[in-house]
GROMACS .gro file of C-alpha atoms in nm:
model
  233
    1MET     CA    1  12.355  11.422  11.738
    2ILE     CA    2  12.290  11.279  12.190
    3TYR     CA    3  12.468  10.984  12.330
    4TYR     CA    4  12.406  10.829  12.622
    5VAL     CA    5  12.607  10.557  12.714
    6GLU     CA    6  12.423  10.343  12.971
    7ASP     CA    7  12.462   9.947  13.011
    8ASP     CA    8  12.108   9.911  13.165
    9THR     CA    9  11.877   9.851  12.884
   10ASN     CA   10  11.554   9.947  13.080
   11ILE     CA   11  11.735  10.290  13.198
   12ARG     CA   12  11.888  10.368  12.831
   13ASP     CA   13  11.642  10.269  12.599
   14LEU     CA   14  11.343  10.426  12.828
   15THR     CA   15  11.562  10.738  12.844
   16ILE     CA   16  11.701  10.734  12.479
   17TYR     CA   17  11.234  10.695  12.385
   18ALA     CA   18  11.217  11.090  12.634
   19LEU     CA   19  11.454  11.265  12.436
   20LYS     CA   20  11.315  11.160  12.151
   21GLN     CA   21  11.050  11.236  12.208
   22GLY     CA   22  11.137  11.642  12.275
   23GLY     CA   23  11.268  11.617  11.949
   24PHE     CA   24  11.615  11.517  11.935
   25GLU     CA   25  11.766  11.218  11.764
   26ALA     CA   26  11.954  11.017  12.062
   27CYS     CA   27  12.127  10.705  12.032
   28GLY     CA   28  12.223  10.420  12.281
   29PHE     CA   29  12.569  10.263  12.364
   30GLU     CA   30  12.589   9.972  12.625
   31ASN     CA   31  13.010   9.978  12.659
   32ALA     CA   32  13.220  10.232  12.609
   33ALA     CA   33  13.366  10.077  12.208
   34ASP     CA   34  13.098  10.110  12.116
   35PHE     CA   35  13.053  10.452  12.245
   36TYR     CA   36  13.388  10.456  12.106
   37ALA     CA   37  13.308  10.380  11.736
   38ALA     CA   38  12.999  10.583  11.698
   39VAL     CA   39  13.188  10.879  11.769
   40ARG     CA   40  13.509  10.837  11.474
   41ARG     CA   41  13.223  10.845  11.264
   42GLN     CA   42  12.982  11.111  11.365
   43THR     CA   43  13.090  11.329  11.626
   44PRO     CA   44  12.796  11.440  11.913
   45GLU     CA   45  12.672  11.701  11.936
   46LEU     CA   46  12.565  11.672  12.414
   47VAL     CA   47  12.675  11.291  12.576
   48LEU     CA   48  12.478  11.134  12.834
   49LEU     CA   49  12.764  10.909  13.028
   50ASP     CA   50  12.669  10.630  13.376
   51ILE     CA   51  12.919  10.618  13.569
   52MET     CA   52  12.871  10.264  13.655
   53LEU     CA   53  13.035  10.065  13.332
   54PRO     CA   54  13.115   9.734  13.213
   55GLU     CA   55  13.468   9.732  13.137
   56VAL     CA   56  13.563  10.112  13.169
   57ASP     CA   57  13.340  10.376  13.337
   58GLY     CA   58  13.227  10.677  13.247
   59LEU     CA   59  13.548  10.867  13.447
   60GLU     CA   60  13.688  10.742  13.212
   61ILE     CA   61  13.548  10.736  12.933
   62LEU     CA   62  13.478  11.177  13.044
   63ARG     CA   63  13.878  11.184  13.099
   64GLN     CA   64  13.878  11.104  12.703
   65LEU     CA   65  13.660  11.284  12.568
   66ARG     CA   66  13.787  11.570  12.703
   67ALA     CA   67  14.132  11.523  12.598
   68ASP     CA   68  14.066  11.433  12.221
   69PRO     CA   69  13.993  11.785  12.087
   70ALA     CA   70  13.805  11.721  11.805
   71THR     CA   71  13.508  11.614  12.155
   72LYS     CA   72  13.688  11.832  12.429
   73HIS     CA   73  13.410  12.112  12.375
   74VAL     CA   74  13.084  11.858  12.405
   75PRO     CA   75  12.848  11.926  12.636
   76ILE     CA   76  12.834  11.616  12.925
   77MET     CA   77  12.588  11.473  13.224
   78MET     CA   78  12.681  11.286  13.396
   79LEU     CA   79  12.331  11.001  13.450
   80THR     CA   80  12.428  10.772  13.781
   81ALA     CA   81  12.259  10.596  14.076
   82LYS     CA   82  12.540  10.782  14.230
   83GLY     CA   83  12.517  11.076  14.360
   84THR     CA   84  12.665  11.148  14.660
   85GLU     CA   85  12.932  11.488  14.719
   86TYR     CA   86  13.179  11.306  14.664
   87ASP     CA   87  13.072  11.125  14.306
   88THR     CA   88  12.950  11.486  14.170
   89VAL     CA   89  13.265  11.670  14.277
   90CYS     CA   90  13.477  11.418  14.087
   91GLY     CA   91  13.262  11.394  13.780
   92LEU     CA   92  13.259  11.772  13.763
   93ASP     CA   93  13.574  11.789  13.883
   94ALA     CA   94  13.641  11.515  13.541
   95GLY     CA   95  13.542  11.859  13.264
   96ALA     CA   96  13.097  11.708  13.242
   97ASP     CA   97  12.912  11.995  13.233
   98ASP     CA   98  12.610  11.881  13.458
   99TYR     CA   99  12.516  11.522  13.712
  100LEU     CA  100  12.140  11.385  13.747
  101ALA     CA  101  12.116  11.125  13.935
  102LYS     CA  102  11.906  10.874  13.929
  103PRO     CA  103  11.610  10.810  13.977
  104PHE     CA  104  11.586  11.134  13.743
  105GLY     CA  105  11.223  11.221  13.571
  106MET     CA  106  11.262  11.267  13.156
  107MET     CA  107  11.050  11.602  13.111
  108GLU     CA  108  11.345  11.716  13.409
  109LEU     CA  109  11.606  11.581  13.158
  110VAL     CA  110  11.514  11.706  12.919
  111SER     CA  111  11.423  12.006  13.009
  112ARG     CA  112  11.877  11.993  13.150
  113VAL     CA  113  11.934  11.942  12.802
  114ASN     CA  114  11.815  12.147  12.627
  115ALA     CA  115  11.964  12.413  12.856
  116LEU     CA  116  12.318  12.253  12.872
  117LEU     CA  117  12.283  12.314  12.509
  118ARG     CA  118  12.160  12.686  12.511
  119ARG     CA  119  12.470  12.717  12.730
  120ALA     CA  120  12.712  12.549  12.488
  121GLY     CA  121  12.606  12.833  12.254
  122LYS     CA  122  12.411  12.492  11.988
  123PRO     CA  123  12.048  12.605  11.889
  124ALA     CA  124  12.204  12.257  11.690
  125ALA     CA  125  12.087  12.062  11.396
  126CYS     CA  126  11.862  11.783  11.662
  127LEU     CA  127  11.677  12.144  11.695
  128GLN     CA  128  11.625  12.239  11.313
  129ASP     CA  129  11.253  12.233  11.256
  130THR     CA  130  11.210  12.272  10.882
  131ILE     CA  131  11.520  12.047  10.664
  132THR     CA  132  11.494  12.108  10.315
  133CYS     CA  133  11.700  11.922   9.975
  134GLY     CA  134  11.620  12.040   9.686
  135VAL     CA  135  11.230  11.981   9.616
  136ILE     CA  136  11.237  11.827   9.954
  137SER     CA  137  11.079  11.985  10.308
  138LEU     CA  138  11.004  11.827  10.617
  139SER     CA  139  10.867  11.974  10.942
  140VAL     CA  140  10.911  11.826  11.277
  141SER     CA  141  10.701  12.017  11.443
  142ALA     CA  142  10.431  11.966  11.213
  143HIS     CA  143  10.496  11.657  11.103
  144SER     CA  144  10.478  11.690  10.734
  145VAL     CA  145  10.630  11.637  10.429
  146THR     CA  146  10.663  11.781  10.061
  147ALA     CA  147  10.857  11.717   9.755
  148GLY     CA  148  10.790  11.949   9.507
  149GLY     CA  149  10.506  12.172   9.742
  150VAL     CA  150  10.297  11.848   9.737
  151PRO     CA  151  10.193  11.697  10.042
  152VAL     CA  152  10.308  11.392  10.123
  153THR     CA  153  10.141  11.154  10.367
  154LEU     CA  154  10.441  10.913  10.586
  155THR     CA  155  10.339  10.648  10.867
  156LEU     CA  156  10.504  10.729  11.114
  157LYS     CA  157  10.888  10.551  11.063
  158GLU     CA  158  10.881  10.675  10.706
  159PHE     CA  159  10.877  10.970  10.849
  160ASP     CA  160  11.151  10.878  11.112
  161LEU     CA  161  11.392  10.700  10.847
  162LEU     CA  162  11.318  11.026  10.591
  163LYS     CA  163  11.458  11.308  10.888
  164ALA     CA  164  11.756  11.084  10.968
  165LEU     CA  165  11.917  11.075  10.651
  166MET     CA  166  11.755  11.493  10.561
  167ARG     CA  167  11.941  11.535  10.914
  168HIS     CA  168  12.252  11.408  10.809
  169GLU     CA  169  12.245  11.515  10.426
  170GLY     CA  170  12.538  11.401  10.262
  171GLN     CA  171  12.661  11.131  10.478
  172VAL     CA  172  12.626  10.802  10.357
  173LEU     CA  173  12.416  10.618  10.712
  174SER     CA  174  12.517  10.176  10.782
  175ARG     CA  175  12.165  10.015  10.750
  176ASP     CA  176  12.237   9.988  11.097
  177GLN     CA  177  12.263  10.283  11.181
  178LEU     CA  178  11.955  10.387  11.007
  179LEU     CA  179  11.779  10.078  11.243
  180GLU     CA  180  11.872  10.172  11.533
  181ASP     CA  181  11.805  10.574  11.491
  182VAL     CA  182  11.467  10.495  11.390
  183TRP     CA  183  11.363  10.169  11.507
  184GLY     CA  184  11.566  10.119  11.826
  185VAL     CA  185  11.851   9.893  11.964
  186THR     CA  186  11.535   9.648  12.042
  187TYR     CA  187  11.444   9.590  11.715
  188ALA     CA  188  11.481   9.305  11.556
  189GLY     CA  189  11.362   9.289  11.231
  190GLY     CA  190  11.638   9.291  11.080
  191THR     CA  191  11.786   9.494  10.760
  192ARG     CA  192  11.590   9.407  10.509
  193THR     CA  193  11.267   9.659  10.743
  194VAL     CA  194  11.556   9.908  10.631
  195ASP     CA  195  11.538   9.839  10.255
  196VAL     CA  196  11.192   9.812  10.281
  197HIS     CA  197  11.046  10.139  10.375
  198VAL     CA  198  11.327  10.319  10.182
  199GLN     CA  199  11.164  10.156   9.898
  200THR     CA  200  10.795  10.271   9.991
  201LEU     CA  201  11.001  10.604  10.149
  202ARG     CA  202  11.083  10.679   9.726
  203GLN     CA  203  10.723  10.591   9.566
  204LYS     CA  204  10.548  10.798   9.724
  205LEU     CA  205  10.807  11.098   9.757
  206SER     CA  206  10.789  11.051   9.328
  207ASN     CA  207  10.442  11.040   9.322
  208ALA     CA  208  10.442  11.346   9.495
  209CYS     CA  209  10.707  11.543   9.301
  210GLU     CA  210  10.839  11.346   8.976
  211GLY     CA  211  11.218  11.258   8.974
  212ALA     CA  212  11.191  11.403   9.393
  213ASP     CA  213  11.262  11.013   9.529
  214SER     CA  214  11.648  11.047   9.324
  215CYS     CA  215  11.768  11.287   9.607
  216ILE     CA  216  11.798  10.936   9.846
  217THR     CA  217  12.122  10.696   9.654
  218THR     CA  218  12.194  10.420   9.762
  219VAL     CA  219  12.537  10.292   9.845
  220ARG     CA  220  12.603   9.914   9.731
  221GLY     CA  221  12.695   9.743  10.019
  222VAL     CA  222  12.673  10.031  10.303
  223GLY     CA  223  12.322  10.185  10.316
  224TYR     CA  224  12.198  10.510  10.185
  225SER     CA  225  12.272  10.888  10.157
  226ILE     CA  226  12.045  11.218  10.034
  227LYS     CA  227  12.178  11.472   9.900
  228VAL     CA  228  12.007  11.789   9.636
  229PRO     CA  229  12.088  11.579   9.279
  230GLN     CA  230  12.375  11.730   9.045
  231ALA     CA  231  12.251  11.943   8.777
  232ASP     CA  232  12.368  11.748   8.389
  233ALA     CA  233  12.675  12.003   8.291
   0.00000   0.00000   0.00000
C-alpha cells in the first residue's frame, strides 16, 4: 500500500490513479491527521509527501515517520513544487529517500516508486501478481479470478473489491476504507455501494464453486474481511 499526502485534490487524485494503473494499491490524504490515522490502521510500504501542506507540513511528517520505530524504514519520496537545491537538501537531510519536483510525469513517478521498493528490498505485497485465499485465486496481470478452478466473470469494481480484500487477508476493512480504495476519495455513492458489490461478488463466487463465498465475512458495524474458513473440528 502506498500513501500520498497532498492537499491539491486534482494532483492527488491523478497521482493515485496513475499508481493504481501501474499495479499498485494507493490511497491519498489531504492532511496529516487523516494520514496518521491511516498509518495507525496499516503501515504503508511507501509514502509520497508534498512539502507545502496545511497545519503540519511534509517535512514535519517526514521527521515524525523517521522517529517512529514502526515507520522509520518505510521508503519516502517528496513530491513538491519546491524544486530548489535548498528544499531538496532539506528533504533528503530529514530522511527522504528520493525527491521529485512538480510538475512530474506519471511514468517517471511509477518508475521511481518501483526503484524505491526494489532498493528497500520490498517486492511488496502491492507488486504480488497472483493471490490465493482458499479456493479463490486472483491474477492481477491477467485480471482473472477462479473459484475452485472455475473462472469467475467480475466487473471492474467487483474485481478491485476482491483484490483489496485478498491483499489484506485476515484483516477487517471498513466500508469507508473499501469505498476509498476501490471507488476513490471523490466518489459520492455512499457505503451502501460497498454492500451491494459484496453481495453480487459473493453470489458469483458461490455460483462458480459452492461455498467459495464463505471466505468473505461481514464484521457487523465495521466492514468486511476475507480469510480461509476453518474446517470443523
